[in-house]
CSV table of C-alpha atoms in Angstrom, one decimal:
chain,number,residue,atom,x,y,z
A,1,MET,CA,-46.5,-59.1,-91.4
A,2,THR,CA,-49.5,-57.9,-90.8
A,3,ARG,CA,-51.9,-56.3,-93.8
A,4,THR,CA,-54.5,-53.7,-92.4
A,5,PRO,CA,-57.3,-52.0,-94.5
A,6,THR,CA,-55.8,-48.6,-93.6
A,7,SER,CA,-52.9,-47.5,-92.0
A,8,ALA,CA,-52.1,-43.5,-91.4
A,9,GLY,CA,-49.8,-44.3,-88.6
A,10,PRO,CA,-46.8,-42.2,-87.2
A,11,GLU,CA,-45.8,-39.3,-89.1
A,12,ILE,CA,-41.9,-38.9,-89.9
A,13,GLU,CA,-41.1,-35.7,-87.6
A,14,PRO,CA,-39.4,-32.8,-89.6
A,15,ALA,CA,-35.7,-33.2,-88.5
A,16,GLY,CA,-34.2,-30.2,-85.9
A,17,GLU,CA,-33.4,-27.1,-86.9
A,18,ASP,CA,-30.5,-24.8,-87.6
A,19,VAL,CA,-27.2,-26.9,-87.5
A,20,SER,CA,-24.9,-24.1,-89.3
A,21,VAL,CA,-25.2,-20.2,-89.1
A,22,ASP,CA,-24.6,-20.4,-92.7
A,23,VAL,CA,-27.2,-20.4,-94.7
A,24,PRO,CA,-26.2,-21.7,-98.6
A,25,PRO,CA,-27.1,-19.6,-101.7
A,26,GLY,CA,-29.4,-20.9,-104.3
A,27,PRO,CA,-29.5,-24.5,-105.5
A,28,GLY,CA,-26.9,-25.6,-108.2
A,29,SER,CA,-24.7,-23.0,-107.0
A,30,GLY,CA,-21.7,-24.9,-106.7
A,31,PRO,CA,-19.9,-28.1,-105.7
A,32,GLY,CA,-22.0,-30.3,-103.4
A,33,ALA,CA,-24.9,-27.9,-103.5
A,34,PHE,CA,-28.4,-29.6,-102.6
A,35,LEU,CA,-31.9,-29.1,-102.0
A,36,PHE,CA,-34.6,-31.4,-100.5
A,37,SER,CA,-37.7,-30.1,-99.5
A,38,THR,CA,-40.8,-31.8,-98.3
A,39,ARG,CA,-44.0,-30.2,-97.3
A,40,GLU,CA,-42.6,-29.8,-93.7
A,41,VAL,CA,-38.9,-28.9,-93.9
A,42,THR,CA,-36.6,-28.0,-96.6
A,43,LEU,CA,-33.1,-28.8,-96.2
A,44,ARG,CA,-30.2,-27.0,-98.2
A,45,THR,CA,-26.7,-27.5,-98.3
A,46,THR,CA,-23.6,-26.0,-100.0
A,47,GLY,CA,-19.7,-27.0,-100.2
A,48,VAL,CA,-18.0,-30.3,-100.0
A,49,ARG,CA,-16.2,-31.2,-96.6
A,50,THR,CA,-15.9,-34.8,-98.2
A,51,ARG,CA,-16.8,-37.3,-100.4
A,52,VAL,CA,-18.2,-40.4,-100.1
A,53,PRO,CA,-15.9,-42.9,-102.0
A,54,ASP,CA,-16.8,-45.1,-105.0
A,55,ALA,CA,-18.4,-48.4,-103.6
A,56,SER,CA,-19.2,-51.5,-105.1
A,57,PRO,CA,-23.0,-52.6,-105.9
A,58,GLY,CA,-24.7,-53.1,-102.3
A,59,SER,CA,-22.2,-51.1,-100.6
A,60,VAL,CA,-23.1,-47.6,-101.4
A,61,GLY,CA,-25.1,-47.4,-97.7
A,62,ALA,CA,-22.4,-49.3,-95.9
A,63,MET,CA,-19.6,-46.8,-97.4
A,64,ALA,CA,-21.7,-43.9,-96.5
A,65,ALA,CA,-22.1,-44.9,-93.1
A,66,ALA,CA,-18.4,-45.5,-92.6
A,67,THR,CA,-17.8,-41.8,-94.1
A,68,LEU,CA,-20.2,-40.5,-91.6
A,69,ALA,CA,-18.9,-42.6,-88.6
A,70,ALA,CA,-15.1,-41.0,-89.6
A,71,GLU,CA,-16.5,-37.4,-89.9
A,72,ARG,CA,-18.2,-37.8,-86.4
A,73,ALA,CA,-14.7,-38.9,-84.9
A,74,ALA,CA,-12.9,-36.0,-86.7
A,75,GLY,CA,-15.1,-33.5,-84.5
A,76,ASN,CA,-18.0,-32.9,-86.7
A,77,PRO,CA,-21.0,-33.3,-84.3
A,78,ASP,CA,-24.0,-33.7,-86.9
A,79,PRO,CA,-22.5,-34.6,-90.0
A,80,LEU,CA,-24.9,-35.6,-92.9
A,81,VAL,CA,-24.5,-37.3,-96.3
A,82,VAL,CA,-26.5,-35.8,-99.4
A,83,GLY,CA,-26.9,-36.9,-102.7
A,84,ALA,CA,-28.2,-38.8,-105.3
A,85,VAL,CA,-27.7,-42.7,-106.0
A,86,GLY,CA,-28.1,-43.6,-110.0
A,87,PHE,CA,-30.3,-46.6,-111.4
A,88,ALA,CA,-27.0,-48.5,-112.2
A,89,PRO,CA,-25.7,-50.6,-109.1
A,90,GLY,CA,-23.0,-48.5,-107.4
A,91,GLU,CA,-23.5,-45.5,-109.2
A,92,ALA,CA,-23.6,-42.6,-106.8
A,93,ARG,CA,-22.6,-38.7,-106.3
A,94,LEU,CA,-23.0,-38.5,-102.2
A,95,VAL,CA,-20.9,-36.0,-100.1
A,96,VAL,CA,-20.8,-34.5,-96.6
A,97,PRO,CA,-21.5,-30.9,-97.0
A,98,GLY,CA,-19.6,-28.1,-95.7
A,99,HIS,CA,-22.9,-26.0,-94.4
A,100,VAL,CA,-26.1,-27.4,-93.8
A,101,HIS,CA,-29.5,-25.3,-92.9
A,102,ARG,CA,-33.1,-26.5,-92.2
A,103,THR,CA,-36.0,-24.2,-92.3
A,104,PRO,CA,-39.8,-24.9,-92.1
A,105,THR,CA,-41.4,-25.1,-95.9
A,106,ILE,CA,-43.6,-22.4,-96.8
A,107,ALA,CA,-46.7,-23.8,-97.0
A,108,ARG,CA,-47.3,-24.9,-100.5
A,109,GLN,CA,-50.2,-24.3,-102.7
A,110,GLU,CA,-51.5,-25.8,-106.0
A,111,GLY,CA,-50.9,-23.0,-108.5
A,112,ASP,CA,-48.5,-21.1,-106.5
A,113,ALA,CA,-46.2,-20.9,-109.6
A,114,PRO,CA,-44.3,-17.7,-110.6
A,115,PRO,CA,-46.6,-15.7,-113.0
A,116,ALA,CA,-43.8,-16.0,-116.0
A,117,PRO,CA,-40.4,-17.3,-116.2
A,118,PRO,CA,-37.1,-15.3,-117.0
A,119,LEU,CA,-36.7,-17.2,-120.5
A,120,ASP,CA,-37.7,-16.4,-124.1
A,121,ALA,CA,-41.3,-17.9,-124.2
A,122,PRO,CA,-40.8,-21.3,-126.1
A,123,PRO,CA,-43.2,-22.4,-128.8
A,124,SER,CA,-46.3,-24.5,-127.9
A,125,ALA,CA,-46.1,-27.2,-130.8
A,126,PRO,CA,-43.4,-29.9,-131.2
A,127,ALA,CA,-42.7,-29.4,-134.4
A,128,SER,CA,-41.8,-26.0,-133.9
A,129,VAL,CA,-39.7,-26.5,-131.0
A,130,GLY,CA,-36.6,-26.6,-133.0
A,131,THR,CA,-37.1,-22.8,-133.8
A,132,ARG,CA,-35.9,-21.6,-130.3
A,133,TRP,CA,-35.2,-24.8,-128.5
A,134,ASP,CA,-33.2,-27.5,-129.8
A,135,PHE,CA,-35.0,-31.0,-129.3
A,136,ARG,CA,-34.2,-34.8,-129.3
A,137,ALA,CA,-36.3,-37.6,-128.3
A,138,GLU,CA,-34.6,-41.1,-127.1
A,139,PRO,CA,-36.2,-42.9,-128.9
A,140,PRO,CA,-38.8,-41.5,-131.1
A,141,PRO,CA,-42.4,-42.5,-130.7
A,142,PRO,CA,-42.4,-45.4,-133.1
A,143,ARG,CA,-39.3,-47.0,-131.6
A,144,TYR,CA,-40.5,-46.8,-127.9
A,145,ALA,CA,-43.8,-48.3,-129.3
A,146,ALA,CA,-42.0,-51.2,-130.9
A,147,ALA,CA,-40.0,-51.9,-128.0
A,148,VAL,CA,-43.2,-52.1,-125.6
A,149,ARG,CA,-44.4,-54.7,-128.3
A,150,ARG,CA,-41.0,-56.6,-127.8
A,151,ALA,CA,-41.5,-56.5,-123.6
A,152,LEU,CA,-44.8,-57.7,-124.2
A,153,GLU,CA,-43.6,-60.7,-126.2
A,154,MET,CA,-40.9,-61.7,-123.5
A,155,ILE,CA,-43.9,-61.5,-121.1
A,156,ALA,CA,-45.9,-63.9,-123.0
A,157,GLU,CA,-42.9,-66.3,-123.5
A,158,GLY,CA,-42.6,-66.0,-119.4
A,159,GLU,CA,-39.4,-64.4,-119.5
A,160,LEU,CA,-40.8,-61.6,-116.9
A,161,GLU,CA,-43.6,-60.2,-115.3
A,162,LYS,CA,-43.3,-56.8,-115.8
A,163,VAL,CA,-40.5,-54.3,-116.9
A,164,VAL,CA,-40.4,-50.5,-117.0
A,165,LEU,CA,-39.3,-49.0,-120.3
A,166,ALA,CA,-38.1,-45.3,-120.1
A,167,ARG,CA,-37.9,-42.3,-122.4
A,168,ALA,CA,-35.7,-39.4,-122.4
A,169,ALA,CA,-35.9,-36.0,-124.2
A,170,THR,CA,-33.0,-33.3,-124.5
A,171,LEU,CA,-33.8,-30.0,-124.7
A,172,THR,CA,-31.6,-27.1,-125.3
A,173,ALA,CA,-32.7,-23.3,-124.6
A,174,PRO,CA,-31.8,-20.4,-126.0
A,175,ALA,CA,-30.3,-18.8,-122.7
A,176,PRO,CA,-29.2,-20.7,-119.3
A,177,LEU,CA,-32.4,-21.8,-117.3
A,178,ASP,CA,-32.8,-20.2,-113.8
A,179,LEU,CA,-33.1,-23.6,-111.5
A,180,ALA,CA,-35.0,-21.6,-108.8
A,181,VAL,CA,-37.7,-20.9,-111.1
A,182,ILE,CA,-37.9,-24.3,-112.5
A,183,LEU,CA,-38.0,-25.6,-108.5
A,184,GLU,CA,-40.7,-23.3,-107.7
A,185,ARG,CA,-42.7,-24.4,-110.7
A,186,LEU,CA,-42.1,-27.8,-109.6
A,187,ALA,CA,-43.5,-27.3,-106.1
A,188,ALA,CA,-46.4,-25.6,-107.2
A,189,ARG,CA,-47.2,-28.7,-109.6
A,190,ASN,CA,-47.3,-30.9,-106.8
A,191,PRO,CA,-47.4,-29.5,-103.2
A,192,THR,CA,-46.9,-32.7,-101.4
A,193,GLY,CA,-43.8,-34.2,-103.6
A,194,TYR,CA,-40.3,-34.2,-102.9
A,195,VAL,CA,-38.8,-31.2,-104.6
A,196,PHE,CA,-35.0,-31.7,-105.1
A,197,ALA,CA,-31.9,-30.4,-106.6
A,198,ALA,CA,-28.4,-32.3,-106.4
A,199,ASP,CA,-25.1,-31.5,-107.9
A,200,VAL,CA,-24.4,-34.6,-109.7
A,201,THR,CA,-21.4,-33.3,-111.6
A,202,ASP,CA,-18.7,-36.3,-112.1
A,203,PRO,CA,-15.5,-34.4,-110.8
A,204,ASP,CA,-13.4,-36.3,-112.6
A,205,LYS,CA,-15.1,-36.8,-116.3
A,206,ASP,CA,-16.6,-33.2,-116.2
A,207,ALA,CA,-13.8,-31.2,-115.0
A,208,ALA,CA,-11.7,-32.9,-117.6
A,209,GLU,CA,-14.3,-31.8,-120.6
A,210,GLY,CA,-14.4,-28.0,-119.0
A,211,PRO,CA,-16.2,-26.4,-116.5
A,212,VAL,CA,-19.7,-28.2,-116.8
A,213,THR,CA,-21.8,-28.5,-113.7
A,214,ARG,CA,-25.1,-31.0,-113.9
A,215,THR,CA,-27.7,-30.6,-111.6
A,216,LEU,CA,-30.3,-33.2,-111.0
A,217,VAL,CA,-33.9,-31.4,-110.6
A,218,GLY,CA,-37.3,-32.7,-109.9
A,219,ASN,CA,-40.4,-33.2,-107.8
A,220,SER,CA,-41.0,-37.0,-107.0
A,221,PRO,CA,-44.4,-38.3,-105.7
A,222,GLU,CA,-42.9,-41.7,-104.5
A,223,LEU,CA,-41.2,-42.0,-101.1
A,224,LEU,CA,-38.5,-44.9,-101.3
A,225,ALA,CA,-37.9,-45.1,-97.5
A,226,ALA,CA,-37.7,-42.8,-94.8
A,227,ARG,CA,-36.3,-43.9,-91.3
A,228,ARG,CA,-36.7,-41.9,-88.0
A,229,GLY,CA,-35.2,-44.1,-84.6
A,230,ASP,CA,-37.0,-47.3,-85.0
A,231,LEU,CA,-39.7,-46.5,-87.3
A,232,VAL,CA,-39.2,-47.1,-91.3
A,233,VAL,CA,-41.8,-45.7,-93.9
A,234,SER,CA,-42.1,-46.7,-97.6
A,235,HIS,CA,-44.8,-45.4,-99.8
A,236,PRO,CA,-44.3,-47.1,-103.4
A,237,LEU,CA,-46.4,-45.9,-106.2
A,238,ALA,CA,-47.7,-48.1,-109.3
A,239,GLY,CA,-50.5,-47.5,-111.4
A,240,THR,CA,-50.8,-44.4,-113.4
A,241,ALA,CA,-53.8,-42.5,-115.0
A,242,PRO,CA,-53.7,-39.0,-116.6
A,243,ARG,CA,-55.6,-36.0,-115.0
A,244,SER,CA,-58.5,-34.2,-117.0
A,245,PRO,CA,-59.1,-30.4,-116.8
A,246,ASP,CA,-63.0,-31.6,-117.1
A,247,PRO,CA,-64.1,-32.2,-113.3
A,248,ASP,CA,-66.3,-34.9,-114.0
A,249,GLU,CA,-63.7,-36.8,-116.4
A,250,ASP,CA,-61.2,-36.4,-113.9
A,251,ALA,CA,-63.2,-37.9,-111.1
A,252,ARG,CA,-63.8,-40.6,-113.7
A,253,ARG,CA,-60.4,-41.4,-114.3
A,254,GLY,CA,-59.7,-41.5,-110.7
A,255,GLU,CA,-62.3,-44.1,-109.9
A,256,GLU,CA,-61.4,-46.2,-113.3
A,257,LEU,CA,-57.8,-46.4,-112.0
A,258,ALA,CA,-58.7,-47.3,-108.3
A,259,SER,CA,-60.8,-50.4,-110.1
A,260,SER,CA,-58.4,-51.5,-112.6
A,261,ALA,CA,-57.5,-55.1,-112.8
A,262,LYS,CA,-54.4,-54.5,-114.9
A,263,ASP,CA,-52.8,-51.6,-112.5
A,264,LEU,CA,-54.1,-53.3,-109.3
A,265,ARG,CA,-52.1,-56.1,-110.4
A,266,GLU,CA,-49.2,-54.1,-111.3
A,267,HIS,CA,-49.5,-52.5,-107.6
A,268,ALA,CA,-49.8,-55.4,-105.7
A,269,LEU,CA,-46.4,-56.5,-107.5
A,270,VAL,CA,-44.7,-53.5,-106.1
A,271,VAL,CA,-46.3,-53.4,-102.7
A,272,ASP,CA,-45.4,-57.3,-102.2
A,273,ARG,CA,-41.9,-57.1,-103.4
A,274,VAL,CA,-41.1,-54.1,-101.0
A,275,ALA,CA,-42.9,-55.5,-97.9
A,276,GLU,CA,-40.9,-58.9,-98.7
A,277,ARG,CA,-37.3,-56.8,-98.9
A,278,LEU,CA,-38.1,-55.0,-95.8
A,279,ALA,CA,-39.4,-57.7,-93.5
A,280,PRO,CA,-36.1,-59.1,-92.8
A,281,TYR,CA,-35.2,-55.8,-91.0
A,282,CYS,CA,-38.3,-55.4,-88.7
A,283,THR,CA,-40.2,-56.7,-85.9
A,284,SER,CA,-43.6,-55.7,-87.5
A,285,LEU,CA,-44.5,-54.4,-90.6
A,286,GLU,CA,-48.3,-53.2,-91.6
A,287,VAL,CA,-49.2,-53.3,-95.2
A,288,PRO,CA,-52.8,-52.0,-96.0
A,289,THR,CA,-55.0,-54.6,-98.2
A,290,THR,CA,-55.8,-51.9,-100.6
A,291,PRO,CA,-53.9,-48.7,-102.1
A,292,SER,CA,-55.0,-45.4,-102.0
A,293,VAL,CA,-55.7,-43.0,-105.0
A,294,THR,CA,-53.3,-40.0,-104.9
A,295,ARG,CA,-52.8,-37.4,-107.5
A,296,THR,CA,-50.6,-34.7,-108.9
A,297,ALA,CA,-51.3,-32.3,-111.1
A,298,SER,CA,-50.6,-34.3,-114.3
A,299,LEU,CA,-51.2,-37.7,-113.1
A,300,TRP,CA,-53.5,-40.3,-110.7
A,301,HIS,CA,-51.4,-42.9,-108.9
A,302,LEU,CA,-52.1,-46.1,-106.9
A,303,GLY,CA,-50.1,-45.7,-103.9
A,304,THR,CA,-49.8,-47.7,-100.3
A,305,ARG,CA,-47.9,-46.4,-97.5
A,306,ILE,CA,-46.1,-49.1,-95.6
A,307,GLU,CA,-44.7,-48.8,-92.2
A,308,GLY,CA,-42.8,-50.8,-90.2
A,309,THR,CA,-40.7,-51.5,-86.5
A,310,LEU,CA,-37.0,-51.9,-87.2
A,311,ARG,CA,-34.8,-54.8,-85.6
A,312,ASP,CA,-32.0,-53.5,-83.3
A,313,PRO,CA,-29.4,-52.7,-84.7
A,314,ALA,CA,-31.1,-51.0,-87.5
A,315,PRO,CA,-30.0,-50.3,-91.1
A,316,THR,CA,-29.6,-46.9,-92.1
A,317,SER,CA,-31.8,-45.0,-93.9
A,318,LEU,CA,-29.9,-45.1,-97.1
A,319,GLN,CA,-29.0,-49.1,-96.4
A,320,LEU,CA,-32.8,-49.4,-96.1
A,321,ALA,CA,-33.4,-47.5,-99.2
A,322,GLU,CA,-30.4,-49.4,-100.9
A,323,ALA,CA,-32.0,-53.0,-100.2
A,324,LEU,CA,-35.4,-51.7,-101.6
A,325,HIS,CA,-33.4,-50.4,-105.0
A,326,PRO,CA,-34.9,-51.0,-107.6
A,327,THR,CA,-38.5,-51.8,-106.8
A,328,PRO,CA,-40.6,-52.8,-109.7
A,329,ALA,CA,-42.2,-49.8,-109.9
A,330,VAL,CA,-38.9,-48.5,-111.9
A,331,CYS,CA,-37.2,-51.8,-113.1
A,332,GLY,CA,-39.5,-54.7,-113.4
A,333,GLU,CA,-40.0,-58.2,-111.9
A,334,PRO,CA,-37.9,-60.3,-111.5
A,335,THR,CA,-35.4,-57.8,-111.1
A,336,ASP,CA,-32.2,-59.2,-112.9
A,337,ALA,CA,-34.6,-60.3,-116.2
A,338,ALA,CA,-36.3,-56.9,-116.1
A,339,ARG,CA,-32.8,-55.1,-116.0
A,340,ALA,CA,-31.7,-57.4,-119.0
A,341,ALA,CA,-34.8,-56.3,-120.8
A,342,ILE,CA,-34.2,-52.7,-119.9
A,343,GLU,CA,-30.2,-52.8,-120.8
A,344,GLU,CA,-31.6,-54.7,-124.4
A,345,LEU,CA,-34.7,-52.2,-125.4
A,346,GLU,CA,-33.7,-48.8,-123.9
A,347,GLU,CA,-31.6,-46.6,-126.1
A,348,PHE,CA,-30.0,-44.4,-123.5
A,349,PRO,CA,-28.2,-45.0,-120.0
A,350,ARG,CA,-30.7,-44.1,-117.2
A,351,GLY,CA,-27.9,-42.0,-115.1
A,352,PHE,CA,-29.7,-40.7,-112.0
A,353,TYR,CA,-33.4,-41.0,-113.5
A,354,SER,CA,-35.1,-44.4,-111.4
A,355,GLY,CA,-32.2,-43.8,-109.0
A,356,LEU,CA,-32.8,-42.1,-105.4
A,357,VAL,CA,-32.1,-39.1,-104.0
A,358,GLY,CA,-32.0,-37.9,-100.3
A,359,TRP,CA,-30.0,-37.3,-97.0
A,360,CYS,CA,-28.8,-39.4,-94.2
A,361,ASP,CA,-27.8,-38.3,-90.9
A,362,ALA,CA,-24.8,-40.2,-88.8
A,363,ASP,CA,-27.5,-41.8,-86.6
A,364,GLY,CA,-29.1,-43.4,-89.4
A,365,ASP,CA,-32.2,-41.4,-89.6
A,366,GLY,CA,-32.9,-39.8,-93.1
A,367,GLU,CA,-35.4,-39.7,-96.1
A,368,TRP,CA,-34.9,-40.8,-99.7
A,369,ALA,CA,-37.3,-40.4,-102.6
A,370,VAL,CA,-37.2,-42.3,-106.0
A,371,THR,CA,-35.7,-39.7,-108.6
A,372,ILE,CA,-38.7,-39.7,-111.1
A,373,ARG,CA,-40.4,-36.6,-112.4
A,374,CYS,CA,-36.7,-35.4,-113.1
A,375,ALA,CA,-34.4,-33.8,-115.3
A,376,GLU,CA,-30.4,-33.1,-115.2
A,377,VAL,CA,-30.2,-29.5,-116.3
A,378,ALA,CA,-26.4,-28.7,-117.4
A,379,GLY,CA,-26.1,-24.6,-118.6
A,380,ARG,CA,-28.9,-24.2,-121.3
A,381,ALA,CA,-29.1,-28.4,-121.7
A,382,VAL,CA,-31.9,-30.0,-119.9
A,383,ARG,CA,-32.9,-33.8,-120.2
A,384,VAL,CA,-36.0,-35.0,-119.1
A,385,TYR,CA,-36.9,-38.7,-118.2
A,386,ALA,CA,-40.1,-40.8,-117.9
A,387,GLY,CA,-41.0,-44.4,-117.9
A,388,ALA,CA,-44.2,-46.7,-117.9
A,389,GLY,CA,-44.7,-50.1,-116.7
A,390,VAL,CA,-45.1,-53.1,-119.1
A,391,VAL,CA,-47.5,-56.0,-118.1
A,392,GLU,CA,-49.7,-58.2,-119.4
A,393,GLY,CA,-52.3,-56.5,-121.1
A,394,SER,CA,-50.5,-53.4,-121.8
A,395,ARG,CA,-50.9,-51.3,-124.8
A,396,PRO,CA,-48.0,-49.7,-126.9
A,397,GLU,CA,-50.0,-46.6,-127.3
A,398,ALA,CA,-51.2,-46.3,-123.8
A,399,GLU,CA,-47.8,-46.5,-122.3
A,400,LEU,CA,-46.6,-44.0,-124.8
A,401,ALA,CA,-49.4,-41.8,-123.7
A,402,GLU,CA,-48.4,-42.4,-119.9
A,403,THR,CA,-44.8,-41.3,-120.4
A,404,SER,CA,-46.0,-38.1,-122.2
A,405,ALA,CA,-47.7,-37.3,-119.5
A,406,LYS,CA,-45.1,-37.9,-117.3
A,407,PHE,CA,-42.8,-35.5,-119.3
A,408,ARG,CA,-45.4,-32.8,-118.7
A,409,THR,CA,-44.3,-32.3,-115.4
A,410,LEU,CA,-40.8,-30.9,-116.4
A,411,LEU,CA,-42.4,-29.2,-119.4
A,412,SER,CA,-44.5,-27.2,-117.8
A,413,ALA,CA,-41.7,-26.0,-115.3
A,414,LEU,CA,-39.9,-25.1,-118.1
A,415,GLY,CA,-42.7,-23.4,-119.8
A,416,LEU,CA,-43.4,-25.8,-122.4
A,417,GLU,CA,-46.5,-27.2,-123.2
A,418,ALA,CA,-45.7,-29.7,-125.8
A,419,THR,CA,-45.0,-33.2,-125.0
A,420,PRO,CA,-42.6,-35.0,-127.3
């Protein structure tokens, strides 16, 4: 493994053009509906040719590879697996779609959101959300702050180095939500992100409870793993600061993040672990010595682009992503101790939040983003998620503020300015 001052490296090129004559309808329109849009290419699929069977923890990528091999042997020349994998080991909603369409992404510009949503204008203050939208936070801010304090005690006692604690909020709109509008707004908020919509309906549980379609939507700033031939790329993020509308203050916050000892220590922990997990699969690995500062509409992030040349035979993109998941950026360190702390301190199941979403083809190429800045939409109900990394030196009020800033990406896409 080599560490380099900077590493622009070769770009992952967009996949080939059309692989089907059928253009699917809008995202969330039926079983298996899926959208994954980068700044260069947009992948849309619809229908289900076959579902990837449930797999034991650590075997999701292998099961997907076997399913793709069987599809190719059955005469499907260019099969794909698309979908999402949850935070919990083994949880996944992956399918081989019936129809696939790839197109170049129309250039995204910050601020390109539609002028107004086709929704009743929601209120602007948290206290009045309930007048038009039902609202429930898990946990409420005081209990989240208490969980952070308990996590800091665990760190001081030597039980773990870091743990990521999340919050969730469930909002119910007065009318069904328009997924296309939400996705357009998400894309405008972060033009360089990974915009996604994935059908995560449980075909057994949800069918038994009635006609429910659950769609995971979001715009992730973080690439977990991409593979193109023998090239693998990961771009972990850790270390965050809120943006400011004042240009001078905004620049100061970015500079402060770049020099923050706490955030640099948190970021190095994530980068070291990603590099350590990729190294066995690579003949060479380039890891910049210092992170770059990246931005979305709401947040500054510390990020490091890691590139490697894969050994032959190479794992698939999904197998690589599965080997990296969960990184300390969404779980903590050590992993097992952090998972145990999350189970003790969080008050809700994460589901597909802080998992991965993306695609993999039968040759093993593909892209998988971390499912952050995301929400699950079912009819009029929206469940949004946000987390913050707790390390030595963290302050409960700062971590609460960080989760609020992260909520803002999804709330603004809904037309809500209030932050729970």
